[in-house]
Structures are given as C-alpha cells and as structure tokens.
Tab-separated table of C-alpha atoms and ligand atoms in Angstrom:
chain	number	residue	atom	x	y	z
A	1	MET	CA	191.452	-40.046	102.415
A	2	GLY	CA	187.922	-40.488	101.046
A	3	THR	CA	186.526	-41.139	97.594
A	4	ASN	CA	187.305	-38.235	95.271
A	5	ILE	CA	184.651	-35.825	94.086
A	6	PHE	CA	184.784	-36.994	90.449
A	7	THR	CA	183.720	-40.469	91.471
A	8	ILE	CA	181.031	-39.052	93.761
A	9	MET	CA	179.633	-36.643	91.157
A	10	SER	CA	179.774	-39.214	88.343
A	11	GLY	CA	177.943	-41.677	90.620
A	12	LEU	CA	175.276	-39.043	91.323
A	13	ALA	CA	175.113	-38.190	87.606
A	14	ASN	CA	174.332	-41.844	86.845
A	15	GLU	CA	171.840	-42.154	89.658
A	16	TYR	CA	169.910	-39.027	88.628
A	17	LYS	CA	170.387	-39.572	84.867
A	18	ALA	CA	172.134	-36.216	84.759
A	19	ILE	CA	174.047	-34.678	81.886
A	20	ASN	CA	177.625	-34.897	83.076
A	21	LEU	CA	179.432	-31.568	82.666
A	22	GLY	CA	181.518	-32.501	85.693
A	23	GLN	CA	184.342	-34.775	84.667
A	24	GLY	CA	186.686	-33.593	81.900
A	25	PHE	CA	186.327	-35.794	78.848
A	26	PRO	CA	184.897	-35.348	75.334
A	27	ASP	CA	181.614	-37.164	74.664
A	28	TYR	CA	182.325	-37.416	70.933
A	29	GLN	CA	184.409	-39.832	68.882
A	30	MET	CA	188.186	-39.541	68.538
A	31	SER	CA	189.983	-39.582	65.162
A	32	GLU	CA	188.907	-42.488	62.920
A	33	GLU	CA	192.356	-42.462	61.324
A	34	LEU	CA	194.131	-42.909	64.641
A	35	MET	CA	191.800	-45.756	65.631
A	36	ARG	CA	192.442	-47.409	62.259
A	37	LYS	CA	196.188	-47.074	62.668
A	38	VAL	CA	196.115	-48.760	66.087
A	39	ASN	CA	194.089	-51.589	64.634
A	40	GLU	CA	196.466	-51.953	61.674
A	41	VAL	CA	199.598	-52.115	63.800
A	42	MET	CA	198.023	-54.718	66.076
A	43	HIS	CA	197.398	-56.877	63.018
A	44	LYS	CA	200.963	-56.281	61.909
A	45	GLY	CA	202.145	-57.794	65.179
A	46	PHE	CA	203.067	-54.794	67.353
A	47	ASN	CA	201.707	-56.414	70.476
A	48	GLN	CA	204.715	-57.131	72.670
A	49	TYR	CA	206.724	-54.980	75.103
A	50	VAL	CA	208.580	-51.968	73.791
A	51	PRO	CA	211.632	-50.626	75.681
A	52	MET	CA	211.052	-49.159	79.125
A	53	GLN	CA	211.666	-45.595	77.837
A	54	GLY	CA	208.977	-45.998	75.157
A	55	TYR	CA	208.854	-46.849	71.455
A	56	MET	CA	211.809	-45.015	69.927
A	57	PRO	CA	210.074	-43.740	66.758
A	58	LEU	CA	207.408	-42.169	68.992
A	59	ARG	CA	210.069	-40.454	71.089
A	60	GLU	CA	211.649	-39.195	67.865
A	61	SER	CA	208.313	-37.825	66.665
A	62	ILE	CA	207.846	-36.068	70.021
A	63	ALA	CA	211.321	-34.493	69.758
A	64	GLU	CA	210.476	-33.209	66.257
A	65	LYS	CA	207.173	-31.819	67.497
A	66	VAL	CA	208.821	-30.038	70.439
A	67	GLU	CA	211.382	-28.447	68.153
A	68	PHE	CA	208.634	-27.329	65.757
A	69	LEU	CA	206.394	-25.911	68.504
A	70	TYR	CA	208.823	-24.570	71.075
A	71	GLY	CA	212.121	-24.270	69.211
A	72	SER	CA	214.147	-26.448	71.556
A	73	LYS	CA	216.052	-29.648	70.995
A	74	VAL	CA	215.218	-32.641	73.165
A	75	ASN	CA	217.183	-35.878	73.010
A	76	PRO	CA	214.691	-38.727	72.365
A	77	ASP	CA	217.094	-41.268	73.788
A	78	THR	CA	217.818	-39.633	77.130
A	79	GLU	CA	215.206	-36.936	77.737
A	80	ILE	CA	211.788	-38.400	76.864
A	81	THR	CA	209.890	-41.254	78.539
A	82	ILE	CA	206.460	-42.516	77.486
A	83	THR	CA	204.100	-43.006	80.433
A	84	PRO	CA	200.628	-44.363	81.128
A	85	GLY	CA	199.085	-40.863	81.177
A	86	GLY	CA	199.956	-37.417	82.447
A	87	THR	CA	198.998	-38.155	86.064
A	88	TYR	CA	201.522	-40.990	86.217
A	89	ALA	CA	204.210	-38.753	84.673
A	90	ILE	CA	203.553	-36.175	87.415
A	91	TYR	CA	203.666	-38.774	90.199
A	92	THR	CA	206.868	-40.321	88.846
A	93	SER	CA	208.567	-36.916	88.502
A	94	LEU	CA	207.749	-36.049	92.101
A	95	THR	CA	208.933	-39.423	93.352
A	96	ALA	CA	212.180	-39.064	91.395
A	97	ALA	CA	212.878	-35.553	92.684
A	98	LEU	CA	211.618	-35.357	96.264
A	99	GLN	CA	213.098	-36.384	99.600
A	100	PRO	CA	211.162	-36.477	102.880
A	101	GLY	CA	210.923	-32.977	104.354
A	102	ASP	CA	211.313	-31.162	101.032
A	103	GLU	CA	208.870	-28.368	100.355
A	104	VAL	CA	206.908	-28.022	97.138
A	105	ILE	CA	205.061	-24.872	96.094
A	106	VAL	CA	201.578	-25.936	94.985
A	107	PHE	CA	198.944	-23.519	93.718
A	108	GLN	CA	195.334	-23.916	94.624
A	109	PRO	CA	192.807	-24.521	93.301
A	110	GLY	CA	194.726	-27.284	91.527
A	111	TYR	CA	194.456	-30.747	89.983
A	112	ASP	CA	193.529	-33.195	92.691
A	113	SER	CA	196.494	-35.573	92.450
A	114	TYR	CA	199.194	-32.975	93.205
A	115	ILE	CA	199.034	-32.744	96.983
A	116	PRO	CA	198.593	-36.490	97.671
A	117	ASN	CA	201.510	-37.149	95.273
A	118	VAL	CA	203.723	-34.689	97.160
A	119	GLU	CA	202.706	-36.041	100.561
A	120	ILE	CA	203.144	-39.724	99.707
A	121	ASN	CA	206.812	-38.864	99.134
A	122	GLY	CA	207.096	-37.438	102.661
A	123	ALA	CA	207.361	-33.918	101.267
A	124	VAL	CA	205.304	-30.907	102.291
A	125	ALA	CA	202.938	-29.020	99.970
A	126	VAL	CA	203.327	-25.283	100.614
A	127	LEU	CA	200.085	-23.807	99.349
A	128	VAL	CA	199.677	-20.559	97.437
A	129	ASP	CA	196.170	-19.412	96.510
A	130	LEU	CA	195.601	-18.153	92.977
A	131	LYS	CA	194.075	-14.685	93.059
A	132	PHE	CA	190.298	-14.933	92.710
A	133	PRO	CA	188.472	-14.354	90.365
A	134	GLU	CA	191.154	-14.232	87.633
A	135	TYR	CA	193.085	-17.100	89.248
A	136	LYS	CA	196.401	-15.359	88.550
A	137	ILE	CA	199.614	-16.203	90.375
A	138	ASP	CA	200.708	-13.681	92.997
A	139	TRP	CA	204.463	-13.978	92.533
A	140	ASN	CA	205.202	-11.918	95.644
A	141	GLU	CA	203.266	-14.479	97.629
A	142	VAL	CA	205.381	-17.204	95.992
A	143	ARG	CA	208.583	-15.337	96.954
A	144	LYS	CA	207.409	-15.183	100.568
A	145	LYS	CA	206.769	-18.937	100.678
A	146	ILE	CA	210.150	-19.964	99.242
A	147	SER	CA	212.515	-21.338	101.899
A	148	ALA	CA	215.810	-23.206	102.045
A	149	LYS	CA	213.733	-26.412	101.892
A	150	THR	CA	211.892	-25.517	98.663
A	151	ARG	CA	212.696	-28.289	96.221
A	152	MET	CA	210.085	-27.749	93.556
A	153	ILE	CA	207.429	-25.440	92.121
A	154	MET	CA	204.433	-27.107	90.432
A	155	LEU	CA	202.778	-25.264	87.557
A	156	ASN	CA	199.830	-26.056	85.337
A	157	SER	CA	198.952	-24.049	82.233
A	158	PRO	CA	196.344	-24.116	80.771
A	159	HIS	CA	194.931	-24.664	84.203
A	160	ASN	CA	192.444	-27.121	85.571
A	161	PRO	CA	189.934	-26.207	87.045
A	162	THR	CA	189.961	-22.527	86.028
A	163	GLY	CA	191.148	-22.234	82.400
A	164	ALA	CA	193.744	-19.608	83.456
A	165	VAL	CA	196.959	-19.537	81.404
A	166	LEU	CA	200.480	-18.319	82.107
A	167	ASN	CA	201.740	-15.292	80.164
A	168	GLU	CA	205.200	-13.956	79.358
A	169	GLU	CA	205.232	-11.820	82.498
A	170	ASP	CA	204.632	-14.953	84.606
A	171	MET	CA	207.536	-16.667	82.895
A	172	LYS	CA	209.844	-13.723	83.696
A	173	GLU	CA	208.794	-13.845	87.342
A	174	LEU	CA	209.365	-17.583	87.475
A	175	GLN	CA	212.780	-17.243	85.872
A	176	SER	CA	213.830	-14.591	88.354
A	177	ILE	CA	212.605	-16.661	91.333
A	178	VAL	CA	214.444	-19.872	90.425
A	179	LYS	CA	217.640	-18.222	89.145
A	180	ASP	CA	220.668	-19.286	91.222
A	181	THR	CA	218.616	-21.841	93.195
A	182	ASN	CA	218.361	-25.648	93.061
A	183	ILE	CA	214.594	-25.519	92.696
A	184	PHE	CA	213.050	-27.947	90.207
A	185	ILE	CA	209.903	-27.236	88.224
A	186	LEU	CA	207.089	-29.675	87.571
A	187	SER	CA	205.106	-28.320	84.655
A	188	ASP	CA	201.792	-29.994	83.920
A	189	GLU	CA	201.135	-29.125	80.282
A	190	VAL	CA	198.498	-31.712	79.439
A	191	TYR	CA	196.306	-28.964	77.931
A	192	GLU	CA	199.098	-27.503	75.747
A	193	HIS	CA	196.862	-27.566	72.644
A	194	LEU	CA	193.698	-26.472	74.422
A	195	ILE	CA	194.522	-22.777	74.483
A	196	PHE	CA	192.298	-20.095	72.978
A	197	ASP	CA	192.171	-16.519	71.713
A	198	ASN	CA	195.504	-16.820	69.840
A	199	ILE	CA	197.423	-16.915	73.117
A	200	PRO	CA	200.733	-18.791	72.758
A	201	HIS	CA	201.226	-21.681	75.177
A	202	GLN	CA	204.021	-20.812	77.608
A	203	SER	CA	205.786	-24.161	77.727
A	204	MET	CA	208.836	-24.521	79.977
A	205	LEU	CA	210.387	-25.974	76.830
A	206	ARG	CA	210.545	-22.482	75.290
A	207	TYR	CA	212.921	-21.248	78.013
A	208	PRO	CA	216.366	-22.912	78.201
A	209	ASP	CA	217.016	-21.803	81.792
A	210	LEU	CA	213.649	-23.213	82.956
A	211	MET	CA	213.839	-26.334	80.801
A	212	GLN	CA	217.119	-27.413	82.379
A	213	ARG	CA	215.365	-27.788	85.765
A	214	SER	CA	211.934	-28.998	84.609
A	215	PHE	CA	209.947	-32.186	84.405
A	216	VAL	CA	207.332	-31.370	81.743
A	217	CYS	CA	204.313	-33.691	81.586
A	218	PHE	CA	201.956	-34.259	78.648
A	219	SER	CA	198.915	-36.394	77.821
A	220	PHE	CA	197.950	-37.930	74.483
A	221	GLY	CA	194.511	-38.485	75.969
A	222	LYS	CA	193.869	-34.727	76.068
A	223	THR	CA	195.454	-34.010	72.697
A	224	TYR	CA	193.615	-36.678	70.735
A	225	ASN	CA	190.211	-36.824	72.460
A	226	CYS	CA	190.929	-40.229	73.992
A	227	THR	CA	191.281	-39.672	77.733
A	228	GLY	CA	190.630	-43.384	78.294
A	229	TRP	CA	193.856	-44.309	76.538
A	230	LYS	CA	195.847	-43.033	79.522
A	231	LEU	CA	199.017	-42.465	77.566
A	232	GLY	CA	201.389	-39.536	77.935
A	233	TYR	CA	205.029	-38.625	78.362
A	234	CYS	CA	207.524	-36.708	80.396
A	235	ILE	CA	210.367	-34.549	79.102
A	236	ALA	CA	213.250	-33.705	81.423
A	237	PRO	CA	217.011	-33.112	81.165
A	238	ALA	CA	219.029	-36.341	80.949
A	239	GLU	CA	220.230	-36.365	84.574
A	240	LEU	CA	216.669	-35.858	85.884
A	241	MET	CA	215.238	-38.333	83.393
A	242	LYS	CA	217.738	-40.927	84.652
A	243	GLU	CA	216.146	-40.655	88.109
A	244	PHE	CA	212.643	-40.649	86.627
A	245	ARG	CA	213.363	-43.926	84.845
A	246	LYS	CA	214.608	-45.555	88.048
A	247	VAL	CA	211.079	-45.153	89.423
A	248	HIS	CA	209.329	-45.930	86.145
A	249	GLN	CA	211.186	-49.193	85.481
A	250	PHE	CA	209.739	-50.926	88.552
A	251	ASN	CA	206.329	-49.365	88.386
A	252	CYS	CA	204.926	-49.490	84.866
A	253	PHE	CA	208.025	-50.462	82.871
A	254	SER	CA	206.504	-50.277	79.405
A	255	CYS	CA	203.250	-48.781	78.043
A	256	HIS	CA	200.655	-50.012	75.566
A	257	THR	CA	202.557	-50.855	72.381
A	258	PRO	CA	199.990	-50.519	69.549
A	259	SER	CA	199.012	-46.988	70.642
A	260	GLN	CA	202.651	-45.932	70.711
A	261	VAL	CA	203.357	-47.345	67.265
A	262	ALA	CA	200.269	-45.664	65.799
A	263	LEU	CA	201.040	-42.336	67.483
A	264	ALA	CA	204.640	-42.337	66.219
A	265	ASP	CA	203.173	-41.859	62.770
A	266	PHE	CA	200.073	-39.833	63.672
A	267	LEU	CA	202.119	-37.185	65.520
A	268	LYS	CA	203.605	-36.101	62.198
A	269	ASN	CA	200.158	-34.826	61.209
A	270	LYS	CA	200.466	-31.265	62.541
A	271	GLU	CA	196.911	-30.337	61.603
A	272	ALA	CA	195.552	-33.017	63.949
A	273	TYR	CA	196.927	-31.231	67.008
A	274	LEU	CA	197.031	-27.643	65.728
A	275	SER	CA	193.307	-27.704	64.900
A	276	LEU	CA	192.343	-28.593	68.463
A	277	SER	CA	192.463	-25.079	69.908
A	278	GLY	CA	190.042	-23.769	67.233
A	279	ILE	CA	187.619	-26.662	67.723
A	280	MET	CA	187.606	-26.307	71.489
A	281	GLN	CA	187.441	-22.504	71.406
A	282	GLU	CA	184.288	-22.832	69.320
A	283	LYS	CA	182.814	-25.092	72.002
A	284	ARG	CA	183.780	-22.652	74.741
A	285	ASP	CA	182.209	-19.747	72.854
A	286	TYR	CA	179.076	-21.748	72.091
A	287	PHE	CA	178.696	-22.639	75.764
A	288	ILE	CA	179.291	-19.007	76.852
A	289	LYS	CA	176.593	-17.844	74.447
A	290	LEU	CA	174.073	-20.410	75.696
A	291	MET	CA	174.835	-19.654	79.339
A	292	LYS	CA	173.887	-15.987	78.891
A	293	GLU	CA	170.281	-17.155	79.184
A	294	THR	CA	170.932	-18.536	82.690
A	295	LYS	CA	171.597	-16.884	86.040
A	296	PHE	CA	175.156	-18.181	86.179
A	297	ASP	CA	178.027	-15.701	85.693
A	298	LEU	CA	180.881	-17.343	83.851
A	299	LEU	CA	184.474	-16.453	84.745
A	300	ASN	CA	187.202	-16.074	82.148
A	301	SER	CA	188.680	-19.218	80.570
A	302	ASN	CA	191.521	-19.049	78.041
A	303	GLY	CA	192.243	-22.756	77.921
A	304	SER	CA	191.582	-26.353	79.079
A	305	TYR	CA	188.210	-28.123	78.912
A	306	PHE	CA	186.734	-25.951	81.627
A	307	VAL	CA	184.998	-22.734	82.524
A	308	CYS	CA	183.990	-21.800	86.051
A	309	ALA	CA	180.845	-19.965	87.063
A	310	LYS	CA	179.555	-17.959	89.995
A	311	TYR	CA	175.997	-18.698	91.054
A	312	ASN	CA	175.414	-15.937	93.603
A	313	ARG	CA	172.376	-14.687	91.668
A	314	ILE	CA	170.760	-18.085	92.343
A	315	SER	CA	171.790	-19.174	95.821
A	316	ASP	CA	174.127	-18.605	98.752
A	317	GLU	CA	174.577	-22.333	99.413
A	318	GLY	CA	178.086	-23.751	99.701
A	319	ASP	CA	179.406	-24.971	96.354
A	320	LYS	CA	179.293	-28.704	97.209
A	321	GLU	CA	175.749	-28.455	98.482
A	322	PHE	CA	174.765	-26.450	95.405
A	323	ALA	CA	176.427	-28.817	92.909
A	324	ILE	CA	174.815	-31.846	94.537
A	325	ARG	CA	171.408	-30.144	94.586
A	326	ILE	CA	171.448	-29.182	90.904
A	327	THR	CA	172.499	-32.715	89.985
A	328	LYS	CA	169.550	-34.113	91.909
A	329	GLU	CA	166.951	-31.488	91.020
A	330	TYR	CA	167.954	-30.383	87.519
A	331	SER	CA	169.989	-33.391	86.332
A	332	VAL	CA	173.169	-31.523	85.389
A	333	ALA	CA	176.389	-32.632	87.077
A	334	THR	CA	179.226	-30.151	87.661
A	335	ILE	CA	182.203	-29.976	90.025
A	336	PRO	CA	182.339	-27.611	93.033
A	337	VAL	CA	185.642	-25.692	92.848
A	338	SER	CA	186.263	-25.846	96.624
A	339	VAL	CA	187.313	-29.494	96.196
A	340	PHE	CA	190.401	-28.252	94.341
A	341	TYR	CA	191.548	-26.460	97.538
A	342	LYS	CA	193.150	-28.373	100.385
A	343	SER	CA	191.686	-25.722	102.693
A	344	GLY	CA	188.256	-26.274	101.113
A	345	ALA	CA	188.065	-22.489	100.420
A	346	ASP	CA	184.645	-21.837	98.959
A	347	ASN	CA	184.300	-18.881	96.566
A	348	LYS	CA	180.885	-20.242	95.536
A	349	VAL	CA	182.014	-21.271	92.117
A	350	ILE	CA	181.341	-24.463	90.147
A	351	ARG	CA	183.224	-25.882	87.167
A	352	PHE	CA	181.629	-26.808	83.854
A	353	CYS	CA	183.299	-28.992	81.226
A	354	PHE	CA	182.453	-27.790	77.704
A	355	SER	CA	184.332	-30.441	75.672
A	356	LYS	CA	180.986	-31.931	74.661
A	357	LYS	CA	178.799	-32.279	71.577
A	358	LYS	CA	176.605	-29.251	70.821
A	359	GLU	CA	173.521	-31.382	71.566
A	360	THR	CA	174.890	-32.174	75.023
A	361	LEU	CA	175.584	-28.503	75.761
A	362	ASP	CA	172.136	-27.526	74.406
A	363	ALA	CA	170.384	-30.112	76.538
A	364	ALA	CA	172.356	-29.174	79.665
A	365	VAL	CA	171.716	-25.447	79.311
A	366	GLU	CA	168.023	-26.070	78.658
A	367	ARG	CA	167.968	-27.512	82.184
A	368	LEU	CA	170.221	-24.841	83.694
A	369	ILE	CA	167.944	-22.066	82.428
A	370	LYS	CA	165.230	-23.408	84.729
A	371	ILE	CA	167.308	-22.765	87.869
A	372	SER	CA	166.196	-19.529	89.459
B	1	PLP	C1	195.677	-30.678	85.045
B	1	PLP	C2	195.647	-32.116	84.667
B	1	PLP	N1	196.783	-32.818	84.700
B	1	PLP	C3	196.803	-34.124	84.365
B	1	PLP	C4	195.663	-34.777	83.984
B	1	PLP	C5	195.688	-36.237	83.673
B	1	PLP	O1	196.029	-36.633	82.425
B	1	PLP	P1	195.969	-38.193	82.094
B	1	PLP	O2	194.538	-38.567	81.920
B	1	PLP	O3	196.777	-38.318	80.857
B	1	PLP	O4	196.585	-38.907	83.264
B	1	PLP	C6	194.447	-34.093	83.967
B	1	PLP	C7	193.212	-34.795	83.626
B	1	PLP	O5	192.119	-34.405	83.931
B	1	PLP	C8	194.442	-32.728	84.309
B	1	PLP	O6	193.310	-32.023	84.293
C-alpha cells in the first residue's frame, strides 16, 4: 500500500504554494468559547485519565443530544464510547464485528479507510458502485451482492467524497434488506450536522430496527471545526459495545481528558451544532455561485464539506493527471475522485472542499477561472 492521495496532494500543494481545496478541513478558527473551556478545565486539574469508556458527563450529554435529535434513548453507561476520532471508531467497530472470511458491503466511491480496515481484519470488501452522477445507492445491486457470508453493510451519509445523502426511501430499502438477517450496519455519520436544503439527517438512531444492529460513528472534529482534535464516539447496542470495548481497551484505552470535560458542557449548547448546516450551506452556495464563472460543472451536493465537479469542457485527461496538473500550473489543489474507488474507476471528476473562508474560495476561483 502506498502513500495516500491526501498526503500526496497536500505535499504538492505546499510545494507549489497552492490553495488547498483538497483535504477536508476548515481554514478558519473554531469556537473561542470551546477553546476557553478546554483551557479552564486544564487549569482546574482535569489532566489525568478518564475511564476507558469516556468521561461520563460527556456520554450523558451525548445521550441527551441523541434523544433530542433522533428521538431514541441510548444508555450512556453501556452504549456510548468516546474515541480518538471517527476513523478510529470505524476501525474499532469493524475489528469488533468481523471474522476472517466475512463479507462487507462497501459503496464506492467511499472514504479511504474503509476497505483497508475491512481487509486488515481478514474480511472481504464486496464493492457496490454508487450510481453516477447522482451517487445514489442501487438497492437492487446491493440485494444481488448479499450472500450467506455478508456480515455488515457500511453506510456514510452525508457522504464523502460526493455530498450525497440518504433519504427515507433508502432507509426503507435498507430495513427490508437486513430484516430477518444477522447483518450488522456500520454507519459513518461524521457529517450529521453538515446537511443542507432542510433535508433531515437519516441517522440509524432514528430507526429502532436498524439501531439494534448498528455501530454509529461520529466526530467532534467535524461538528466543531476542529478536525485536528481527533475526538469522536461510537454508539452501539450494549452487546455490540461490549465487543467494541474489548478492542478499544488495549488500543487507545482513554482519550484526551480536557477536551472531553469541556465538550460535556459545550454539547448542551444546541445552537452551536444546529447552526452548522446554515453556515456551511452558505459556503456551498457561495462556492457554487463563484464556480459558474469557470468551465467546471459542479455536481449536486446536499451535505459534507465537499462538492464534486466534471471538467470535460476543459480536458479529457484522467482525473489524477488533471488534479496534479492544475495544482502545478494554477496552484489550486483538489482531490481526484477515482482515488475513492478500489477499481480506480475514473468518471473524470474532482472533489473540492468548500469549508473555507470566503477569501480562500475567492482566491481559488480567481485561479480556476483561468483554466480553459
Ligand atoms: C466520511 C468520513 N468518515 C470519517 C472521517 C474521519 O473523522 P475523524 O477525523 O474524526 O477521524 C472523515 C474525515 O475526513 C470522513 O470524511
């Protein structure tokens, strides 16, 4: 396995002094109040290990939040574990659930850690392509790929890299597919608050029959504009969480204490997370408006930090070649979407991250306009 594309593109971005619309992170400051709270609790002495499951008041705040948002009760003692980020929560869930030879339905394009995380557990990723260009799930295709060995289905909404989101119809299909089976669900919901156009987030936690078979993974980094904190959590039914913790206890054991103590309190501020979709939707819309002046054709994005774009009016190069060239020649870094396919399928689409300051988006598009 080689170096991943994010490292390569960020390296190129540095080398060519490019504006980095490749990797998904905000380039603006996180909440002052949250930073102050972390500082305060450090001074108060919250600097030693918390229990392996996470700081209990934080788990209680998460349970309250889940009940408020999705109407379901989660036991903070037995069904929530704090983790060092969403990626770790996903890896730990897979390791807890999978045996060698199990099959896992994985959609592509998809977040880059999924397939390596399945394979390191000796399991097999059974790939299903999302339907281009809407990137919708073809549930009949999923039905065809289910076998006696299917142990898990991995879902991600809002979706990286495409910004596609699941709707109620998808949830009905999913429910009917897993009914009367032993199939688990891994639901990557790190972008739960980054959903636009008044679309409700379809969390597994809204559906009792899905929730009872799901590991649901979240990220504080995405919710509070602090991706570098690498703090998140997993919610799963008690018997699955018991297995999850067996892996977690000898891997990370306990996460950064001051952040957990500060978040236990900060999570009660509903406005801080509810306002995120409006703020990010404004950025998406601003970017869409600016990009109308370029020769890129943006695809639909209803969530996440990302919007994808076709560039067939500019070039017929492969997407990697194209992304590398525009980084070098026009100093704007993006991510070629083919890297999110194991097969390397190339629809000639690149991904832009719009969770940036207006000035950054302005400066980037000023350069992109020059590409003809
Ligand atoms: C779909 C998806 N899942 C998980 C993560 C990782 O979250 P964290 O930084 O909390 O590990 C990301 C980050 O880019 C992501 O895009």
